[in-house]
Coordinates of C-alpha atoms and ligand atoms in Angstrom, one line a residue:
M1 CA -9.3 -54.4 -25.7
D2 CA -10.8 -51.0 -25.5
T3 CA -9.1 -48.3 -26.8
I4 CA -10.2 -44.0 -25.7
Q5 CA -9.2 -41.1 -28.0
I6 CA -7.5 -38.5 -26.2
T7 CA -7.1 -35.0 -27.6
L8 CA -4.2 -32.9 -25.9
P9 CA -4.1 -29.6 -26.1
D10 CA -2.3 -28.6 -29.6
G11 CA -5.0 -30.7 -31.5
A12 CA -3.0 -33.9 -31.7
T13 CA -5.3 -37.2 -30.9
R14 CA -4.0 -40.4 -29.6
A15 CA -5.6 -43.6 -29.1
V16 CA -4.7 -45.3 -26.3
P17 CA -5.9 -48.2 -24.4
K18 CA -8.9 -47.8 -21.8
G19 CA -7.6 -47.3 -18.3
T20 CA -4.2 -45.5 -19.4
T21 CA -3.5 -42.6 -16.4
A22 CA -2.2 -39.1 -17.7
A23 CA 1.3 -39.9 -15.9
E24 CA 1.5 -42.4 -19.0
I25 CA 0.5 -40.3 -21.8
A26 CA 3.0 -37.7 -19.9
R27 CA 5.8 -40.4 -20.3
Q28 CA 4.6 -41.1 -23.8
I29 CA 5.3 -37.0 -24.8
S30 CA 8.4 -36.2 -23.1
P31 CA 10.3 -37.7 -19.9
R32 CA 10.9 -33.9 -19.0
L33 CA 6.7 -33.7 -19.1
A34 CA 6.5 -36.6 -17.3
K35 CA 9.0 -34.9 -14.4
E36 CA 7.2 -31.6 -14.1
A37 CA 4.2 -32.8 -14.4
L38 CA 2.1 -31.9 -11.1
V39 CA -1.7 -32.9 -12.3
A40 CA -4.2 -32.7 -15.3
R41 CA -7.1 -31.5 -16.6
T42 CA -9.9 -33.7 -18.9
N43 CA -12.9 -32.1 -20.5
G44 CA -12.3 -29.0 -18.0
D45 CA -11.7 -30.8 -14.2
L46 CA -8.3 -31.1 -12.8
I47 CA -8.1 -34.8 -12.5
D48 CA -5.2 -36.7 -10.1
L49 CA -2.4 -38.0 -12.9
S50 CA -2.5 -41.5 -11.7
R51 CA -6.5 -41.3 -12.2
P52 CA -7.4 -44.0 -15.1
L53 CA -9.1 -42.6 -18.2
D54 CA -12.4 -44.7 -19.3
H55 CA -13.9 -41.6 -22.0
D56 CA -12.7 -39.9 -25.0
A57 CA -11.1 -36.7 -23.9
K58 CA -9.4 -33.8 -24.1
L59 CA -6.7 -33.7 -22.0
S60 CA -4.0 -31.1 -20.4
I61 CA -0.9 -32.5 -18.8
L62 CA -0.2 -29.1 -16.4
T63 CA 3.0 -28.0 -15.0
A64 CA 3.7 -25.6 -12.5
K65 CA 3.3 -23.3 -15.4
D66 CA -0.1 -23.7 -15.2
P67 CA -1.5 -21.5 -11.7
D68 CA -4.0 -24.1 -10.7
A69 CA -1.5 -26.6 -11.1
V70 CA 0.1 -24.3 -8.5
Q71 CA -2.9 -24.5 -6.3
V72 CA -2.9 -28.1 -6.3
F73 CA 0.3 -28.3 -5.5
R74 CA -0.6 -25.9 -2.2
H75 CA -3.4 -28.1 -1.2
S76 CA -1.5 -31.2 -1.3
A77 CA 1.5 -29.1 0.9
A78 CA -1.4 -28.8 3.4
H79 CA -1.9 -32.4 3.4
L80 CA 1.4 -32.1 4.2
L81 CA 1.1 -30.4 7.3
A82 CA -1.6 -32.1 8.9
A83 CA 0.3 -35.4 8.3
A84 CA 3.3 -33.8 10.1
V85 CA 1.3 -32.3 12.9
L86 CA -0.9 -35.6 13.6
E87 CA 2.9 -37.4 13.6
L88 CA 3.9 -34.5 15.9
F89 CA 0.7 -33.9 18.1
P90 CA -2.1 -37.2 17.8
N91 CA -4.1 -35.3 19.7
V92 CA -5.3 -32.2 17.4
K93 CA -8.6 -32.1 15.9
L94 CA -8.5 -31.5 12.4
G95 CA -10.8 -29.0 10.6
I96 CA -10.1 -27.5 7.0
G97 CA -6.7 -27.1 5.1
P98 CA -7.1 -25.4 1.9
P99 CA -4.8 -24.1 -0.9
I100 CA -4.7 -19.9 -0.6
D101 CA -3.1 -17.2 -2.5
N102 CA 1.2 -18.0 -1.7
G103 CA 0.6 -21.1 0.1
F104 CA -1.7 -22.3 2.3
F105 CA -3.4 -23.6 6.0
Y106 CA -4.5 -26.2 7.6
E107 CA -6.8 -25.9 10.8
F108 CA -6.5 -27.9 14.2
V109 CA -7.8 -27.8 17.4
R110 CA -5.6 -28.4 20.2
D111 CA -5.8 -26.8 24.0
E112 CA -2.0 -25.9 23.8
P113 CA -1.1 -23.0 21.4
F114 CA 1.3 -23.2 18.8
T115 CA 4.4 -21.8 19.2
P116 CA 7.0 -21.0 16.8
E117 CA 9.1 -23.8 18.3
D118 CA 6.2 -26.3 17.0
L119 CA 6.5 -24.7 14.1
A120 CA 10.2 -25.1 13.3
K121 CA 9.6 -28.9 14.5
I122 CA 6.6 -29.3 12.1
E123 CA 8.3 -27.5 9.6
A124 CA 11.1 -29.7 9.9
K125 CA 8.9 -33.3 10.3
M126 CA 7.5 -31.3 6.7
H127 CA 10.7 -32.1 5.5
E128 CA 11.2 -35.2 6.7
L129 CA 7.7 -36.6 5.1
A130 CA 8.3 -34.6 2.2
S131 CA 11.7 -36.5 1.5
K132 CA 10.4 -39.7 1.6
D133 CA 8.3 -39.1 -1.5
I134 CA 5.7 -40.5 -0.1
P135 CA 2.7 -41.1 -2.3
N136 CA -0.7 -39.1 -2.6
E137 CA -3.2 -41.9 -3.1
R138 CA -7.3 -41.6 -3.6
K139 CA -9.6 -44.1 -2.1
L140 CA -13.1 -44.3 -2.0
I141 CA -15.0 -45.6 1.0
P142 CA -18.4 -45.9 1.9
K143 CA -20.5 -43.0 3.5
P144 CA -21.3 -44.9 6.8
E145 CA -17.6 -46.3 7.0
A146 CA -16.1 -42.5 6.4
L147 CA -18.1 -41.3 9.3
E148 CA -16.9 -44.6 11.6
L149 CA -13.4 -43.9 10.7
Y150 CA -13.8 -40.3 11.9
R151 CA -16.0 -41.3 14.6
Q152 CA -13.1 -43.8 16.1
S153 CA -10.5 -41.5 15.7
K154 CA -12.5 -38.6 17.2
Q155 CA -12.4 -35.8 14.4
E156 CA -15.6 -34.8 14.8
F157 CA -15.4 -31.8 12.6
K158 CA -14.2 -34.2 10.0
C159 CA -17.4 -36.1 10.8
E160 CA -19.4 -33.0 10.1
L161 CA -17.6 -32.2 7.2
V162 CA -18.5 -35.7 5.8
E163 CA -21.8 -35.6 7.2
E164 CA -22.8 -32.3 4.7
K165 CA -20.6 -32.9 2.1
A166 CA -20.8 -36.6 0.5
T167 CA -23.7 -36.8 -1.6
E168 CA -22.7 -40.0 -3.3
P169 CA -22.7 -43.0 -1.4
M170 CA -18.6 -43.8 -1.9
V171 CA -16.8 -40.7 -0.8
S172 CA -13.3 -39.7 -1.6
F173 CA -10.3 -39.6 0.4
Y174 CA -6.6 -39.4 0.2
T175 CA -3.5 -40.5 2.1
T176 CA -0.3 -39.8 2.7
G177 CA 1.1 -42.5 4.2
K178 CA -0.8 -43.1 7.2
F179 CA -2.3 -39.4 7.0
I180 CA -6.3 -40.4 5.8
D181 CA -8.1 -37.1 5.1
F182 CA -11.4 -36.4 3.7
C183 CA -11.1 -34.7 0.2
R184 CA -12.1 -34.3 -3.1
G185 CA -8.4 -33.8 -4.2
P186 CA -6.4 -33.6 -6.8
H187 CA -3.4 -34.4 -5.2
I188 CA -0.2 -34.5 -6.6
P189 CA 1.6 -38.2 -7.1
S190 CA 3.7 -37.7 -4.3
T191 CA 5.5 -35.1 -1.4
G192 CA 9.1 -35.5 -3.1
R193 CA 8.9 -32.1 -5.1
I194 CA 7.7 -30.1 -2.0
K195 CA 10.5 -28.3 -1.2
A196 CA 10.1 -24.8 -1.1
F197 CA 7.6 -23.8 1.2
K198 CA 7.9 -21.9 5.0
L199 CA 5.5 -21.9 8.1
M200 CA 4.5 -18.6 8.5
N201 CA 2.0 -18.1 11.3
V202 CA -0.4 -19.6 13.2
A203 CA -4.2 -17.3 13.4
G204 CA -6.8 -18.1 15.1
A205 CA -10.2 -18.6 13.5
Y206 CA -13.8 -20.2 14.5
W207 CA -14.4 -23.3 12.8
K208 CA -16.3 -22.5 9.6
G209 CA -15.8 -19.0 10.4
Q210 CA -18.9 -18.4 12.0
E211 CA -18.6 -16.7 15.9
G212 CA -19.7 -18.4 18.5
N213 CA -18.1 -21.7 16.3
P214 CA -15.4 -23.7 18.2
Q215 CA -11.7 -21.5 18.1
M216 CA -9.6 -23.4 15.6
Q217 CA -5.6 -22.9 15.4
R218 CA -4.5 -22.0 11.8
I219 CA -1.4 -22.7 10.4
Y220 CA -0.5 -21.1 8.0
G221 CA 2.7 -21.9 5.5
A222 CA 4.1 -19.8 1.7
C223 CA 4.6 -22.9 -0.5
F224 CA 5.7 -22.3 -4.2
V225 CA 6.8 -25.0 -7.0
E226 CA 10.1 -23.7 -7.1
Q227 CA 12.8 -22.1 -4.1
K228 CA 13.4 -19.1 -6.4
D229 CA 9.2 -18.2 -6.1
L230 CA 9.6 -18.7 -2.5
D231 CA 12.7 -16.9 -1.2
D232 CA 11.4 -13.9 -4.4
Y233 CA 8.1 -14.0 -2.4
L234 CA 9.6 -13.8 1.4
H235 CA 11.6 -11.0 -0.2
K236 CA 8.9 -8.7 -1.3
L237 CA 7.3 -9.4 2.1
E238 CA 10.4 -8.5 4.3
E239 CA 10.5 -5.4 1.7
A240 CA 7.1 -4.8 2.8
K241 CA 7.6 -4.6 6.3
R242 CA 10.4 -2.3 6.4
R243 CA 7.9 -0.1 4.5
D244 CA 4.8 -0.5 6.8
H245 CA 3.4 2.2 7.2
R246 CA 2.2 1.3 10.6
R247 CA 5.9 1.3 12.1
L248 CA 7.2 4.3 9.5
G249 CA 4.5 6.2 10.9
Q250 CA 5.7 6.1 14.1
E251 CA 9.3 6.4 13.8
L252 CA 8.9 9.5 11.4
D253 CA 6.2 10.7 13.7
L254 CA 3.7 11.2 11.2
F255 CA 0.6 10.2 12.9
S256 CA -1.0 7.7 15.4
I257 CA -3.7 5.7 16.7
E258 CA -5.1 6.7 20.4
E259 CA -6.3 4.2 22.9
D260 CA -8.2 6.8 24.4
A261 CA -9.7 8.0 21.6
G262 CA -10.6 4.4 19.9
P263 CA -9.5 1.8 17.4
G264 CA -9.4 3.6 13.9
L265 CA -9.2 7.1 14.6
I266 CA -5.9 8.9 12.9
F267 CA -4.4 11.1 14.7
W268 CA -2.2 13.1 12.1
H269 CA 0.8 14.7 13.9
P270 CA 2.3 17.9 12.9
K271 CA 5.0 16.3 10.0
G272 CA 2.0 13.8 9.0
G273 CA -0.3 17.1 8.8
I274 CA 2.4 19.2 7.1
I275 CA 2.2 16.3 4.2
R276 CA -1.3 16.1 4.1
R277 CA -1.8 19.9 4.0
E278 CA 0.5 19.6 0.5
M279 CA -1.9 17.2 -1.1
E280 CA -4.8 18.8 -0.1
D281 CA -3.2 22.7 -1.9
W282 CA -2.6 20.3 -4.9
L283 CA -5.5 18.6 -5.1
R284 CA -7.5 21.8 -4.4
N285 CA -5.9 23.7 -7.4
A286 CA -6.7 20.9 -9.3
L287 CA -9.9 20.7 -8.4
V288 CA -10.7 24.0 -9.5
Q289 CA -9.0 24.5 -12.1
R290 CA -10.7 21.8 -13.6
G291 CA -14.2 23.2 -12.9
Y292 CA -15.2 21.9 -9.8
D293 CA -16.8 23.3 -6.6
L294 CA -15.8 22.9 -3.5
V295 CA -17.7 23.0 -0.6
Y296 CA -18.7 21.4 2.7
T297 CA -21.6 19.8 4.6
P298 CA -22.6 19.0 7.9
H299 CA -20.6 15.7 10.1
I300 CA -23.9 14.7 11.6
M301 CA -27.7 15.3 9.7
R302 CA -31.0 13.7 10.0
R303 CA -31.7 9.7 10.0
H304 CA -34.5 10.9 7.9
L305 CA -32.1 12.2 5.2
W306 CA -30.2 8.6 5.0
E307 CA -33.5 6.7 4.7
I308 CA -34.3 8.8 1.3
S309 CA -30.9 7.8 0.4
G310 CA -31.6 4.2 1.3
H311 CA -28.6 4.2 3.4
T312 CA -30.3 2.9 6.2
G313 CA -31.4 0.0 4.2
F314 CA -28.6 -1.6 2.3
Y315 CA -25.6 0.0 3.8
K316 CA -26.8 0.1 7.9
D317 CA -24.5 -2.5 8.8
S318 CA -21.2 -0.1 8.0
M319 CA -22.8 2.7 10.0
F320 CA -22.8 4.0 13.4
G321 CA -25.5 4.1 15.6
P322 CA -27.7 7.2 15.4
M323 CA -27.9 9.8 17.8
E324 CA -30.8 11.0 19.6
V325 CA -31.4 14.9 19.7
E326 CA -34.3 16.6 20.7
K327 CA -36.7 13.5 19.9
D328 CA -35.1 13.2 16.6
D329 CA -32.2 10.6 15.6
Y330 CA -29.4 12.3 14.1
Q331 CA -26.9 10.1 11.6
L332 CA -22.8 10.6 11.7
K333 CA -22.2 10.7 8.0
P334 CA -21.1 7.1 6.5
M335 CA -21.0 9.1 2.8
N336 CA -21.5 12.7 1.5
C337 CA -22.8 11.5 -1.4
P338 CA -26.7 12.9 0.5
G339 CA -25.1 16.4 1.4
H340 CA -24.0 17.1 -2.2
I341 CA -27.5 16.6 -3.6
L342 CA -28.9 18.6 -0.8
I343 CA -26.5 21.4 -2.4
Y344 CA -27.9 20.5 -5.7
K345 CA -31.5 20.9 -4.7
S346 CA -31.3 24.0 -2.9
R347 CA -32.3 25.7 -5.6
L348 CA -33.9 24.8 -9.4
R349 CA -31.4 24.1 -11.8
S350 CA -31.4 24.7 -15.9
Y351 CA -29.9 22.9 -18.4
R352 CA -27.2 25.9 -18.7
E353 CA -25.9 25.1 -15.5
L354 CA -24.5 21.7 -16.3
P355 CA -22.3 19.9 -15.3
V356 CA -22.1 20.6 -12.2
R357 CA -19.4 19.2 -9.9
L358 CA -19.1 19.8 -6.5
A359 CA -16.1 18.8 -4.6
E360 CA -15.4 17.9 -1.0
L361 CA -12.4 16.5 1.2
G362 CA -15.9 15.3 3.4
T363 CA -15.0 13.3 7.0
V364 CA -17.0 10.3 7.3
Y365 CA -17.5 7.9 9.6
R366 CA -18.0 3.6 8.9
Y367 CA -18.1 1.0 11.6
E368 CA -15.6 -1.2 10.6
R369 CA -15.0 -4.3 12.5
S370 CA -12.5 -4.0 14.9
G371 CA -10.6 -7.1 13.5
V372 CA -10.1 -5.9 9.8
L373 CA -8.9 -2.4 11.2
H374 CA -5.7 -1.8 9.7
G375 CA -2.9 1.1 10.6
L376 CA -4.4 4.1 7.7
M377 CA -5.8 1.6 5.1
R378 CA -9.0 0.6 7.1
V379 CA -10.3 2.8 9.6
R380 CA -13.4 3.9 11.2
G381 CA -13.2 8.1 10.1
F382 CA -11.8 9.0 7.2
T383 CA -11.0 12.5 5.2
Q384 CA -12.7 11.6 1.2
D385 CA -11.6 13.5 -1.5
D386 CA -15.1 13.0 -2.8
A387 CA -16.9 14.6 -6.0
H388 CA -20.5 14.6 -7.2
I389 CA -20.9 15.6 -10.9
F390 CA -24.3 15.9 -12.3
C391 CA -24.8 16.4 -15.8
M392 CA -27.0 15.6 -19.0
P393 CA -26.7 12.6 -21.1
E394 CA -24.7 14.0 -23.7
Q395 CA -22.3 15.6 -21.0
I396 CA -21.3 12.3 -20.2
E397 CA -18.3 11.2 -21.8
R398 CA -16.5 14.3 -21.5
E399 CA -17.1 14.1 -17.9
I400 CA -15.9 10.6 -17.4
Q401 CA -12.9 11.3 -19.5
D402 CA -12.4 14.4 -17.7
C403 CA -12.3 12.0 -14.0
V404 CA -9.5 9.7 -16.0
E405 CA -7.5 12.3 -16.9
F406 CA -7.4 13.6 -13.4
A407 CA -6.5 10.5 -12.1
W408 CA -3.5 9.6 -14.1
D409 CA -2.5 12.9 -12.7
V410 CA -2.6 11.7 -9.6
L411 CA -0.1 8.9 -10.5
K412 CA 2.2 11.1 -12.4
V413 CA 2.0 14.1 -9.7
F414 CA 2.4 11.6 -6.5
G415 CA 5.2 9.1 -8.3
F416 CA 3.6 6.3 -9.8
R417 CA 4.2 4.5 -13.0
E418 CA 2.1 1.3 -13.3
Y419 CA -2.0 1.3 -13.3
V420 CA -4.3 -1.4 -14.0
V421 CA -7.6 -0.7 -15.0
E422 CA -11.2 -2.3 -14.5
L423 CA -15.2 -1.7 -15.9
S424 CA -17.4 -3.1 -13.6
G425 CA -21.0 -3.7 -15.4
G426 CA -24.3 -5.3 -14.4
D427 CA -24.8 -8.8 -14.5
M428 CA -28.3 -7.7 -17.8
A429 CA -29.7 -11.7 -17.4
R430 CA -31.3 -10.1 -13.8
P431 CA -32.6 -6.9 -14.1
Q432 CA -34.5 -7.0 -11.3
D433 CA -31.3 -6.6 -9.0
Y434 CA -30.8 -3.3 -10.0
A435 CA -31.7 0.4 -9.7
G436 CA -32.1 1.8 -13.4
S437 CA -33.6 0.3 -16.5
P438 CA -31.4 -2.2 -18.8
E439 CA -30.9 0.7 -21.3
D440 CA -29.5 3.5 -18.6
W441 CA -27.3 0.7 -18.0
K442 CA -26.5 -0.6 -21.9
R443 CA -26.0 3.5 -22.1
A444 CA -23.6 3.8 -19.3
E445 CA -21.4 1.0 -19.7
D446 CA -21.1 2.0 -23.3
A447 CA -20.2 5.4 -22.1
L448 CA -17.2 4.0 -19.8
T449 CA -15.8 2.0 -22.7
S450 CA -15.5 3.9 -25.4
T451 CA -14.2 6.9 -23.2
L452 CA -11.4 4.5 -22.4
R453 CA -10.7 3.1 -26.0
R454 CA -10.8 6.5 -27.3
M455 CA -8.1 7.7 -24.6
N456 CA -6.5 4.1 -25.1
V457 CA -6.4 2.6 -22.0
P458 CA -6.4 -1.0 -21.9
F459 CA -8.7 -2.2 -19.2
K460 CA -10.6 -5.2 -17.8
Y461 CA -14.3 -5.6 -18.2
I462 CA -15.4 -7.4 -15.2
A463 CA -19.1 -8.4 -15.9
G464 CA -21.4 -8.5 -12.5
E465 CA -19.4 -7.3 -10.0
A466 CA -21.0 -3.7 -10.5
A467 CA -23.0 -2.5 -7.7
F468 CA -26.4 -2.6 -8.1
Y469 CA -27.4 1.5 -8.5
G470 CA -24.6 1.3 -11.5
P471 CA -21.3 0.5 -13.5
K472 CA -17.9 2.0 -12.6
I473 CA -14.5 2.1 -13.8
D474 CA -11.6 1.0 -10.9
V475 CA -8.1 2.3 -11.3
K476 CA -5.5 0.4 -9.7
L477 CA -2.4 2.0 -9.1
V478 CA 0.9 -0.3 -8.5
D479 CA 3.1 0.7 -5.6
A480 CA 7.3 0.5 -6.3
I481 CA 7.3 -3.5 -5.1
G482 CA 4.7 -4.4 -7.4
R483 CA 1.3 -3.9 -4.9
P484 CA -1.9 -3.3 -6.7
W485 CA -3.8 -0.8 -4.6
Q486 CA -7.4 0.0 -5.3
L487 CA -7.8 4.1 -5.4
T488 CA -9.9 6.0 -7.8
T489 CA -13.7 4.8 -8.8
V490 CA -16.0 6.7 -11.2
Q491 CA -19.1 5.4 -10.4
F492 CA -22.9 6.0 -12.1
D493 CA -26.0 5.8 -9.9
F494 CA -29.0 5.6 -11.0
N495 CA -30.2 5.3 -7.4
L496 CA -30.0 8.4 -6.1
P497 CA -31.5 10.7 -8.6
K498 CA -34.5 8.9 -8.7
R499 CA -34.9 8.7 -5.1
F500 CA -34.3 12.6 -4.5
K501 CA -36.1 13.7 -7.3
L502 CA -33.6 15.1 -8.9
E503 CA -34.3 17.1 -11.8
Y504 CA -33.2 19.8 -14.5
V505 CA -35.0 22.3 -17.0
G506 CA -33.4 21.1 -20.0
E507 CA -33.6 22.9 -23.1
D508 CA -36.9 22.2 -24.2
G509 CA -38.2 23.8 -21.2
S510 CA -39.7 20.1 -19.4
R511 CA -37.6 18.8 -16.7
H512 CA -35.6 15.9 -16.8
Q513 CA -33.4 13.3 -14.3
P514 CA -29.5 14.2 -14.4
L515 CA -27.2 12.0 -14.8
M516 CA -25.2 11.2 -11.6
V517 CA -21.4 10.0 -10.7
H518 CA -19.4 9.8 -8.0
R519 CA -16.1 9.6 -7.9
A520 CA -12.6 10.0 -5.7
L521 CA -9.2 9.7 -6.5
W522 CA -7.4 8.8 -3.9
G523 CA -10.1 7.0 -2.4
S524 CA -9.4 8.8 1.2
V525 CA -7.0 10.5 2.2
E526 CA -5.4 8.3 5.0
R527 CA -5.2 5.7 2.4
F528 CA -3.9 7.4 0.0
F529 CA -1.4 8.9 2.3
G530 CA -0.7 5.2 4.2
V531 CA -0.1 4.0 0.0
L532 CA 2.5 7.3 -0.2
I533 CA 4.6 6.4 3.0
E534 CA 5.1 2.6 2.0
H535 CA 5.5 3.4 -1.9
Y536 CA 8.3 5.9 -0.7
A537 CA 9.7 3.7 2.3
G538 CA 9.5 7.4 4.0
A539 CA 11.5 9.2 2.1
F540 CA 9.2 11.3 0.5
P541 CA 10.1 13.9 -2.5
A542 CA 11.0 17.3 -1.4
W543 CA 7.9 18.7 -2.2
L544 CA 5.9 16.5 0.3
A545 CA 8.7 16.1 3.3
P546 CA 7.7 17.5 6.0
V547 CA 11.3 19.1 6.5
Q548 CA 13.2 19.6 2.9
A549 CA 16.7 20.2 4.2
A550 CA 18.6 20.0 7.2
V551 CA 21.7 22.3 8.3
L552 CA 24.3 20.6 9.8
P553 CA 26.9 22.9 11.7
L554 CA 30.2 20.9 11.6
S555 CA 30.9 23.1 15.1
E556 CA 30.1 25.9 17.9
K557 CA 31.8 28.3 15.6
T558 CA 29.8 27.3 12.3
I559 CA 26.9 27.8 13.8
E560 CA 26.0 31.6 13.6
Y561 CA 26.6 30.7 9.6
A562 CA 24.4 28.1 10.0
R563 CA 21.5 29.7 12.0
G564 CA 21.6 32.5 9.0
A565 CA 21.7 29.6 6.9
T566 CA 18.2 28.6 8.0
R567 CA 17.0 31.6 8.5
Q568 CA 17.2 32.4 4.2
L569 CA 16.2 29.1 3.3
R570 CA 13.1 29.4 6.0
E571 CA 12.5 33.0 4.7
A572 CA 12.3 31.5 1.1
G573 CA 9.4 28.9 2.1
I574 CA 12.0 26.1 2.3
R575 CA 10.9 23.5 5.5
V576 CA 14.4 23.7 7.2
H577 CA 15.7 22.1 10.2
L578 CA 19.0 23.5 11.7
D579 CA 20.6 20.0 13.7
D580 CA 22.3 22.9 16.5
R581 CA 22.9 19.7 19.4
N582 CA 26.6 19.5 20.4
E583 CA 26.9 16.3 18.5
K584 CA 28.9 14.5 16.2
L585 CA 28.3 15.1 13.2
Q586 CA 28.5 11.7 12.1
A587 CA 26.0 11.8 14.5
K588 CA 23.7 14.5 12.7
I589 CA 23.8 12.8 9.7
R590 CA 22.6 9.6 10.6
D591 CA 19.9 11.1 12.0
A592 CA 18.7 13.5 9.5
Q593 CA 19.1 9.9 7.1
L594 CA 16.8 8.4 9.7
Q595 CA 14.5 10.6 9.1
K596 CA 15.0 11.1 5.8
I597 CA 15.3 14.2 4.9
P598 CA 16.0 14.9 1.0
Y599 CA 19.2 17.0 1.9
M600 CA 21.7 17.7 4.5
L601 CA 23.4 20.8 4.7
V602 CA 27.1 20.6 6.0
V603 CA 28.4 23.5 7.5
G604 CA 32.3 24.4 8.6
G605 CA 34.6 26.9 8.4
K606 CA 35.4 26.6 4.7
E607 CA 31.8 27.0 3.7
A608 CA 31.2 29.6 6.1
E609 CA 33.4 31.9 4.7
A610 CA 32.8 31.5 1.2
G611 CA 28.9 31.5 1.8
T612 CA 28.8 27.7 0.3
V613 CA 27.0 24.9 1.8
A614 CA 28.2 21.5 1.8
V615 CA 25.3 19.2 0.0
R616 CA 24.4 15.6 0.8
H617 CA 21.4 14.1 -0.7
R618 CA 19.9 11.6 1.1
S619 CA 20.4 8.5 -1.0
K620 CA 23.0 10.1 -3.7
G621 CA 25.3 10.8 -1.1
D622 CA 27.5 13.8 -1.4
L623 CA 26.8 16.2 -4.1
G624 CA 29.7 18.7 -3.0
P625 CA 30.0 22.7 -2.1
R626 CA 27.4 24.5 -2.9
P627 CA 26.7 28.7 -3.0
L628 CA 23.9 28.8 -0.7
A629 CA 22.0 30.6 -3.0
Q630 CA 22.1 28.1 -6.4
F631 CA 21.2 25.4 -3.5
L632 CA 18.1 27.5 -2.7
S633 CA 17.3 28.2 -6.2
D634 CA 17.5 24.8 -7.3
L635 CA 15.4 23.1 -4.3
K636 CA 12.7 25.8 -5.2
Q637 CA 12.7 23.9 -8.5
E638 CA 12.7 20.4 -7.5
I639 CA 10.0 21.5 -5.3
D640 CA 8.0 24.2 -7.2
G641 CA 8.1 21.2 -10.5
R642 CA 6.8 18.1 -7.6
A643 CA 10.0 16.6 -8.7
I644 CA 9.7 12.7 -8.0
M645 CA 13.5 12.4 -6.8
Ligands
ZN1 ZN1 -7.6 -32.0 1.3
ZN2 ZN1 -21.3 9.5 -3.9

């Protein structure tokens, strides 16, 4: 009998008869591993636990701890979905069914749309099939036979896939009971362990994602190995829904998108406008303190400018079309960079002036397809907190460090504690794909790396992820429910300085090309506002809150005192609202809570007499009576210190 050598992850080796399966080896190692095993990895490839091993190999038995194994599990759940759908709706045509983040989908063609009731039935059928613990079995079928099989069952999309993807004479299929699917696999051994899933929704998609192809209905499911993980995920989704900035934007009257104006264009209502002004005031002050110059540039400029910059080439798809003015083409700006470059170039610069840091809250317009627009997060018109730094090579590390420190300030001031930093570099095996010489790139990447190291900032280096024009640092902040948001970017550019022939006169009297860095902290005002709404679930800290205090008179009798208190607060610069409606106190409190106003000041006869207010905080509840002047100075301090509470 032939034996083969199996090397386990801990380095131990085992001699086993040829044809032994990973499942058998798992059983030899421990009953617990055998029970938890989902799939195996040999020499880097994932394989079924039941696949006989016929060579010496490195073998790992994978459980739910391994992300790849979880994806295999989800893929098996997708097959279970298709099996259930075929039992209930035998005439559907099958598309593809891959695992995705947090779950899976399978796509079908069916004349009628799947309804929520259908989904409930399908889900029940899946549970029924799962509880039968049906094995997932691999079968190899000759290609002509495979095609015939699908032709007979009128599965033309599957025929197409077999035609295109099956390169070997024998084609790999998986069966789950009666269900059979053209599939490379691997799969988990049987359906019994698929318990923690939930069908979420149905979405339309074109076959192979190509417009014009037949419309498929994709049924999406969330799926985890453990019920607890599914529960956590569903809870997080609920929480995200509760925080959805589109809903809160309406409830708190912050912004809207108007059908008459068009999709992806944001109208800032007065309360949203207050928050924006506070955000921008903070930013402008910080910019000036850090030595930036504030500039303004036009919203439309000659198309010729965008030809020089190259945008009409590589950025064409994201721009709105040109408009003709006096036989000349003009272009709505998708970026601020060329405008700042024109300011830099408006006169000859000396090394003594560098670095030149030009900042603008610059509104840009980009053509995003209507399908990807999303509230404040993906829009067609938005204002970037944009800046461009032009400097000498020896100044670059200092400038990068300042940008990163600036980003930290943003995190702190706006109440974020966690972040993730990524450094995207070039793939220098393909220098022809990049603007700038390999030496430029190396120097730039070194500057970024050494700055982050010096600042003790942990970061992930991603080779080959940079845009063609330069390496960059991205800072993703993590919000109150653990979601990362890509906001800050510090991006080198070796392309534009060359295209625009930028220069400065060096100490040596000759002309040099400056380094150029694009950087944005929030990304865009709109998007950052959306993130803030969701992060705070609409309960903004006092310094950002559109209304900072509500004065709630108990009755007609105390209305005069309430008016006086309101006036005093307003004159001291507090955004205060007097609720003088003829309503019960409970109703007034409830409404102020719904509007997420930080402080409610209840005034009754006792308070009027003593010159106090009964203070109530939206999350801390009753704080007791306080002299009005005391409350005012406390609140002032909270606002001026931009306290997060
Ligand atoms: Zn499959
Ligand atoms: Zn730029």
